[in-house]
Amino acid sequence: MAENRIHVVMVPWSAFGHLIPFFHFSIALAKAGVRVSFISTPRNIQRLSKLPSTLDHLVDFVQLPLPSLDKELLPEGAEATMDIPLEKIQYLKLAYDQLQHAVKQFVANQLPDWIICDFSPHWMADIAQEFQVKLIFFSVFSASSMGIVGPTTRKAPISPESLTVPPEWVTFPSSVAFQRHEAIAFCAGLNEVNASGVCDLERIATVCNASKAVIFRSCYEIEGEYLKAFQKLVGKPVIPIGLLPVERTERERGIVDGCSGNIFEWLDKQPSKSVVFVGFGSELKLSRDQVFEIAYGLEECELPFLWALRKPINDNDENLCNLNCDDAFDKEEVLDSLPQEELNLSHKPVSVPKFVATKGNDHYEFVFDSFKH
């Protein structure tokens, strides 16, 4: 019976905003009886949540060592974007591309039924074709954002100006567009050929064009028009797989760890719909000065806030994540780890009215998880 199971290989990019959705989708597939091989590097796999014990026999974590580069380019132990500053990510892509030889050997040995891959491993298109394995592009980016980027067959670089208004192929009322400064930064990352020799636009186009279908972590209730528009653009099935919220474990309010318990106690003291949640995700690395500027701004707003704060880059001050804006207000909670599996927007009696957030997976998980309540 086990030999007849559908076998799917997952190949996510080495960023936790990508690894986590791929991991959650792997769990969903395993619950449906699909055998999954999840490919990543050892340290990335070790930092994922624990797999439900009932699915151990269906999900295989394939740990492939990340090829090493000169330490000046990519520090030892850096296996994900969160481990390095922005300017080093191009070297992570260079090392990541060298995984293709080990991945190709794995596919040759296993001959899976499907490969579900991210935008970054553009070389999966050739591997899938060589071994006649069907390929699916899993976009962790929203359908609306992919719709702004436009057709994957385009050859010319994308101009920032084209992203500041809804594109012509969005024929329904829409206000989704970039601010000019956002568009400039986005296009720089998308168009420029980096140390890996391949720009992100080419990576996306290669994977998408070689795929039999595109899947989004989305649903028709939220992005129905954009999903349909993107399907017209790419001329192939576009499938929303839902938001993949984290399932609750048996750990309830009374059996969470000390940190989580303190958070709930603090939240219970706040007025309903009063707390500002601040989360900058796993991608953005704040400097010490930026941390203090944000802290001053939060103090000035005079609202209770919950801040998931990562230690600033190049800062050895162990007390920085314990900063207090003003003890007299007793209105802030600053955390260096946010236990999202216990905390979500449905927490009563507090619901969080406003977000201060940016690139990274943390705040998306926080919002998606709350849709099911």
XYZ file of C-alpha atoms in Angstrom:
373
model
C 0.000 0.000 0.000
C 2.738 2.462 1.016
C 4.570 1.874 -2.264
C 1.536 3.159 -4.184
C 1.376 6.518 -2.426
C 1.869 9.679 -4.460
C 5.373 11.011 -3.836
C 5.987 14.770 -3.854
C 9.365 16.512 -3.511
C 9.374 19.994 -1.932
C 12.152 22.433 -2.846
C 11.779 25.754 -0.977
C 14.110 28.758 -1.087
C 16.314 29.250 1.990
C 14.251 31.960 3.661
C 11.876 31.191 6.498
C 9.107 33.164 4.843
C 9.320 30.395 2.221
C 10.395 27.385 4.294
C 7.478 27.688 6.718
C 4.672 27.758 4.098
C 6.323 24.825 2.312
C 6.515 22.994 5.638
C 2.847 23.672 6.399
C 1.850 22.518 2.920
C 3.909 19.350 3.425
C 1.916 18.634 6.579
C -1.365 19.194 4.715
C -0.301 16.832 1.935
C 0.843 14.191 4.418
C -2.551 14.335 6.144
C -4.070 13.507 2.768
C -1.847 10.432 2.521
C 0.795 11.898 0.219
C 4.442 10.967 0.809
C 6.609 14.109 0.972
C 10.362 14.607 0.678
C 11.231 18.055 2.040
C 14.628 19.232 0.769
C 16.655 21.882 2.560
C 19.889 22.341 4.471
C 20.510 20.796 7.917
C 20.340 23.998 9.959
C 17.176 25.179 8.237
C 15.423 21.884 8.853
C 16.518 21.886 12.495
C 14.889 25.311 12.971
C 11.475 24.230 11.697
C 8.715 23.274 14.106
C 8.437 19.663 15.147
C 6.468 17.472 12.762
C 3.320 15.843 14.248
C 4.337 12.349 15.317
C 1.433 10.812 13.387
C 3.017 12.034 10.127
C 6.609 10.929 10.737
C 6.260 8.033 8.314
C 5.031 10.289 5.491
C 7.377 13.287 5.636
C 11.074 12.744 5.007
C 13.425 15.645 5.690
C 16.229 15.473 3.141
C 19.169 17.378 4.587
C 21.630 18.509 1.924
C 24.706 20.406 3.164
C 24.935 23.908 1.707
C 28.079 24.185 -0.456
C 30.568 26.498 1.210
C 31.891 29.762 -0.191
C 34.669 32.052 0.955
C 33.809 33.159 4.511
C 34.111 36.778 3.409
C 31.209 36.152 1.042
C 29.045 33.830 3.126
C 29.760 33.234 6.828
C 30.013 29.683 8.086
C 26.651 28.442 9.336
C 24.658 30.965 7.291
C 22.005 28.858 5.586
C 19.022 31.230 5.449
C 18.415 34.872 4.631
C 17.775 35.650 8.300
C 21.397 34.692 9.074
C 22.952 37.401 6.901
C 22.574 41.079 5.970
C 20.722 41.990 2.784
C 23.849 42.501 0.674
C 24.990 38.916 1.379
C 21.815 37.260 0.069
C 23.234 37.156 -3.459
C 25.995 34.857 -2.177
C 23.443 32.634 -0.459
C 21.760 32.276 -3.861
C 25.134 31.389 -5.372
C 25.671 28.639 -2.782
C 22.044 27.513 -3.033
C 22.352 27.061 -6.801
C 25.186 24.627 -6.192
C 22.712 22.330 -4.438
C 21.293 21.450 -7.844
C 23.729 18.542 -8.311
C 22.664 16.849 -5.067
C 18.996 17.572 -5.779
C 19.316 16.125 -9.283
C 20.818 12.925 -7.881
C 18.000 12.664 -5.344
C 15.344 13.079 -8.047
C 17.121 10.518 -10.260
C 17.095 7.994 -7.416
C 13.533 8.633 -6.252
C 11.682 9.546 -9.476
C 8.830 11.261 -7.600
C 5.406 11.920 -9.111
C 5.581 15.683 -8.602
C 8.109 18.359 -7.705
C 6.756 21.457 -5.973
C 9.354 24.198 -6.001
C 9.913 27.825 -5.103
C 10.957 30.661 -7.404
C 14.671 30.435 -6.646
C 15.670 26.933 -7.873
C 15.326 27.775 -11.573
C 17.431 24.704 -12.378
C 14.537 22.492 -11.267
C 12.991 23.145 -14.694
C 15.798 21.204 -16.413
C 15.841 18.481 -13.769
C 12.086 17.931 -14.026
C 12.267 17.776 -17.816
C 15.213 15.360 -17.850
C 13.477 12.848 -15.573
C 9.950 13.510 -16.866
C 8.653 14.609 -13.481
C 5.754 17.059 -13.366
C 6.661 20.450 -11.867
C 4.470 22.858 -9.885
C 5.433 26.408 -8.912
C 4.418 27.236 -5.317
C 4.389 31.014 -4.974
C 4.538 32.183 -1.369
C 3.965 35.663 -2.778
C 0.307 36.674 -2.993
C -1.629 36.450 -6.237
C -2.108 40.220 -6.158
C 1.631 40.883 -5.952
C 2.422 38.358 -8.686
C -0.294 39.948 -10.772
C 1.445 43.312 -10.535
C 4.704 41.768 -11.771
C 2.798 40.542 -14.808
C 3.379 37.926 -17.510
C 6.261 35.524 -16.880
C 7.070 35.568 -20.594
C 8.257 39.181 -20.517
C 11.932 39.692 -21.363
C 12.454 43.408 -20.661
C 13.253 44.545 -17.110
C 10.300 45.773 -15.073
C 10.270 49.542 -14.577
C 9.386 51.054 -11.179
C 6.840 53.339 -12.860
C 4.848 50.349 -14.133
C 4.333 49.127 -10.573
C 2.922 52.344 -9.100
C -0.498 51.866 -10.745
C -2.620 48.748 -11.304
C -1.515 47.123 -14.598
C -3.716 46.981 -17.688
C -4.457 43.273 -17.254
C -6.142 44.004 -13.910
C -9.544 44.814 -15.397
C -11.440 45.042 -12.109
C -11.334 47.883 -9.537
C -8.052 47.631 -7.621
C -5.859 49.882 -5.515
C -3.008 47.357 -5.209
C 0.192 49.087 -6.315
C 3.599 50.108 -5.007
C 4.668 53.464 -3.692
C 7.464 54.808 -5.873
C 10.227 54.203 -3.307
C 8.939 50.653 -2.805
C 8.860 50.045 -6.560
C 12.449 51.239 -6.987
C 13.737 48.867 -4.297
C 11.589 45.987 -5.570
C 12.775 46.367 -9.168
C 16.400 46.544 -8.084
C 16.091 43.125 -6.481
C 14.034 41.697 -9.324
C 15.979 42.951 -12.350
C 19.617 43.082 -11.297
C 21.906 40.163 -12.036
C 23.666 39.383 -8.751
C 26.661 37.249 -7.791
C 24.719 34.104 -8.686
C 24.536 35.266 -12.301
C 20.730 34.987 -12.423
C 18.266 37.750 -11.555
C 15.107 36.990 -9.600
C 12.852 37.862 -12.543
C 14.548 35.153 -14.620
C 14.242 32.673 -11.766
C 10.495 33.290 -11.420
C 9.905 33.153 -15.176
C 11.886 29.932 -15.663
C 10.103 28.049 -12.875
C 6.650 29.372 -13.724
C 6.945 28.706 -17.458
C 8.156 25.126 -16.888
C 5.405 24.305 -14.405
C 2.183 22.463 -15.084
C 0.355 24.689 -12.599
C 0.883 27.512 -10.106
C -0.308 27.274 -6.518
C -0.818 30.117 -4.085
C -1.219 30.156 -0.350
C -4.485 32.006 -0.768
C -8.206 31.533 -1.346
C -10.927 32.859 -3.639
C -12.627 34.670 -0.754
C -9.590 36.940 -0.363
C -7.971 37.064 -3.817
C -10.531 35.638 -6.209
C -10.195 38.307 -8.917
C -6.391 38.287 -8.749
C -6.218 34.492 -8.944
C -8.374 34.510 -12.067
C -6.358 37.357 -13.602
C -3.060 35.567 -12.990
C -4.414 32.374 -14.518
C -5.207 34.320 -17.702
C -1.689 35.788 -17.684
C 0.144 32.464 -17.393
C -2.283 30.314 -19.377
C -2.195 27.394 -16.950
C -4.110 26.271 -13.859
C -3.744 28.556 -10.847
C -4.782 26.793 -7.650
C -5.330 28.408 -4.237
C -4.486 25.921 -1.485
C -5.890 27.919 1.424
C -4.028 29.806 4.132
C -2.563 26.721 5.864
C -2.993 28.034 9.425
C -1.058 26.338 12.201
C -3.092 23.764 14.081
C -3.366 24.103 17.825
C -1.432 21.575 19.824
C -2.555 20.164 23.142
C -0.758 22.994 24.889
C -3.549 25.298 26.025
C -3.428 28.451 28.118
C -2.608 26.554 31.285
C 0.267 24.524 29.861
C 2.254 27.004 27.812
C 5.797 27.881 28.756
C 6.642 30.780 31.063
C 7.175 33.323 28.296
C 3.812 32.585 26.693
C 2.049 32.715 30.036
C 3.477 36.155 30.748
C 2.243 37.411 27.391
C -1.298 36.204 28.029
C -1.314 37.710 31.514
C -0.198 41.045 30.108
C -2.759 40.922 27.277
C -5.563 40.179 29.728
C -4.848 43.475 31.492
C -5.263 45.580 28.328
C -8.528 47.160 27.146
C -10.277 45.444 24.243
C -9.037 46.387 20.748
C -6.244 48.520 22.155
C -2.943 46.739 21.438
C -0.599 47.600 18.557
C 1.318 44.578 17.280
C 4.797 45.374 15.944
C 6.579 42.711 13.915
C 9.216 43.151 11.229
C 9.479 39.500 10.302
C 12.523 37.341 9.729
C 13.974 39.331 6.824
C 14.474 42.883 8.039
C 17.568 43.494 10.146
C 17.145 46.607 12.275
C 20.107 48.613 13.500
C 20.375 49.727 17.124
C 19.433 53.284 16.155
C 16.380 52.054 14.254
C 15.262 50.006 17.257
C 15.388 53.067 19.497
C 13.641 55.315 16.952
C 10.793 52.817 16.690
C 10.660 52.549 20.470
C 10.407 56.335 20.806
C 7.589 56.396 18.244
C 5.694 53.674 20.071
C 6.047 55.552 23.322
C 4.702 58.715 21.716
C 1.590 56.924 20.423
C 0.647 56.153 24.051
C -1.017 52.853 23.159
C -0.185 49.429 24.582
C 1.931 47.474 22.138
C 3.342 44.010 21.645
C 6.684 44.019 19.865
C 8.367 40.884 18.520
C 11.932 42.149 18.450
C 14.941 40.402 17.009
C 18.366 41.392 18.239
C 19.803 44.131 15.975
C 22.645 43.180 13.644
C 26.198 43.806 14.834
C 25.035 44.581 18.362
C 26.360 42.738 21.403
C 24.106 44.421 23.955
C 22.282 41.481 25.516
C 19.898 43.845 27.327
C 18.634 45.584 24.202
C 15.657 43.268 23.753
C 14.669 44.017 27.356
C 14.338 47.748 26.769
C 11.479 49.652 28.399
C 10.114 52.857 26.925
C 8.754 54.208 30.189
C 7.943 52.091 33.194
C 5.362 54.673 34.284
C 3.088 53.740 31.380
C 3.247 49.965 32.017
C 1.951 49.529 28.494
C 4.603 47.711 26.544
C 5.736 44.140 26.103
C 8.975 43.601 24.182
C 9.792 40.017 23.221
C 12.764 38.435 21.537
C 10.595 35.456 20.584
C 6.925 35.480 19.640
C 5.143 32.158 20.321
C 2.663 32.390 17.446
C 1.255 28.917 17.995
C -0.361 30.143 21.227
C -0.879 33.815 20.381
C -3.186 35.043 17.641
C -5.558 37.877 16.799
C -8.521 36.028 18.242
C -7.129 36.214 21.783
C -9.796 37.450 24.155
C -10.482 39.977 25.508
C -7.853 41.756 23.420
C -7.884 41.995 19.639
C -5.058 43.810 17.909
C -6.290 46.799 15.888
C -3.158 47.827 14.028
C 0.031 46.331 12.637
C 3.477 47.788 12.170
C 5.068 45.176 9.941
C 7.274 44.556 6.938
C 8.964 41.784 4.962
C 9.210 38.380 6.569
C 7.006 35.466 7.511
C 6.235 36.203 11.164
C 3.383 38.657 10.759
C 1.841 36.751 7.818
C 1.648 33.642 10.003
C 0.083 35.750 12.745
C -2.682 37.040 10.443
C -3.308 33.807 8.516
C -3.595 31.806 11.704
C -6.339 34.107 12.950
C -8.612 33.744 9.923
C -9.887 30.399 11.196
C -11.263 31.901 14.426
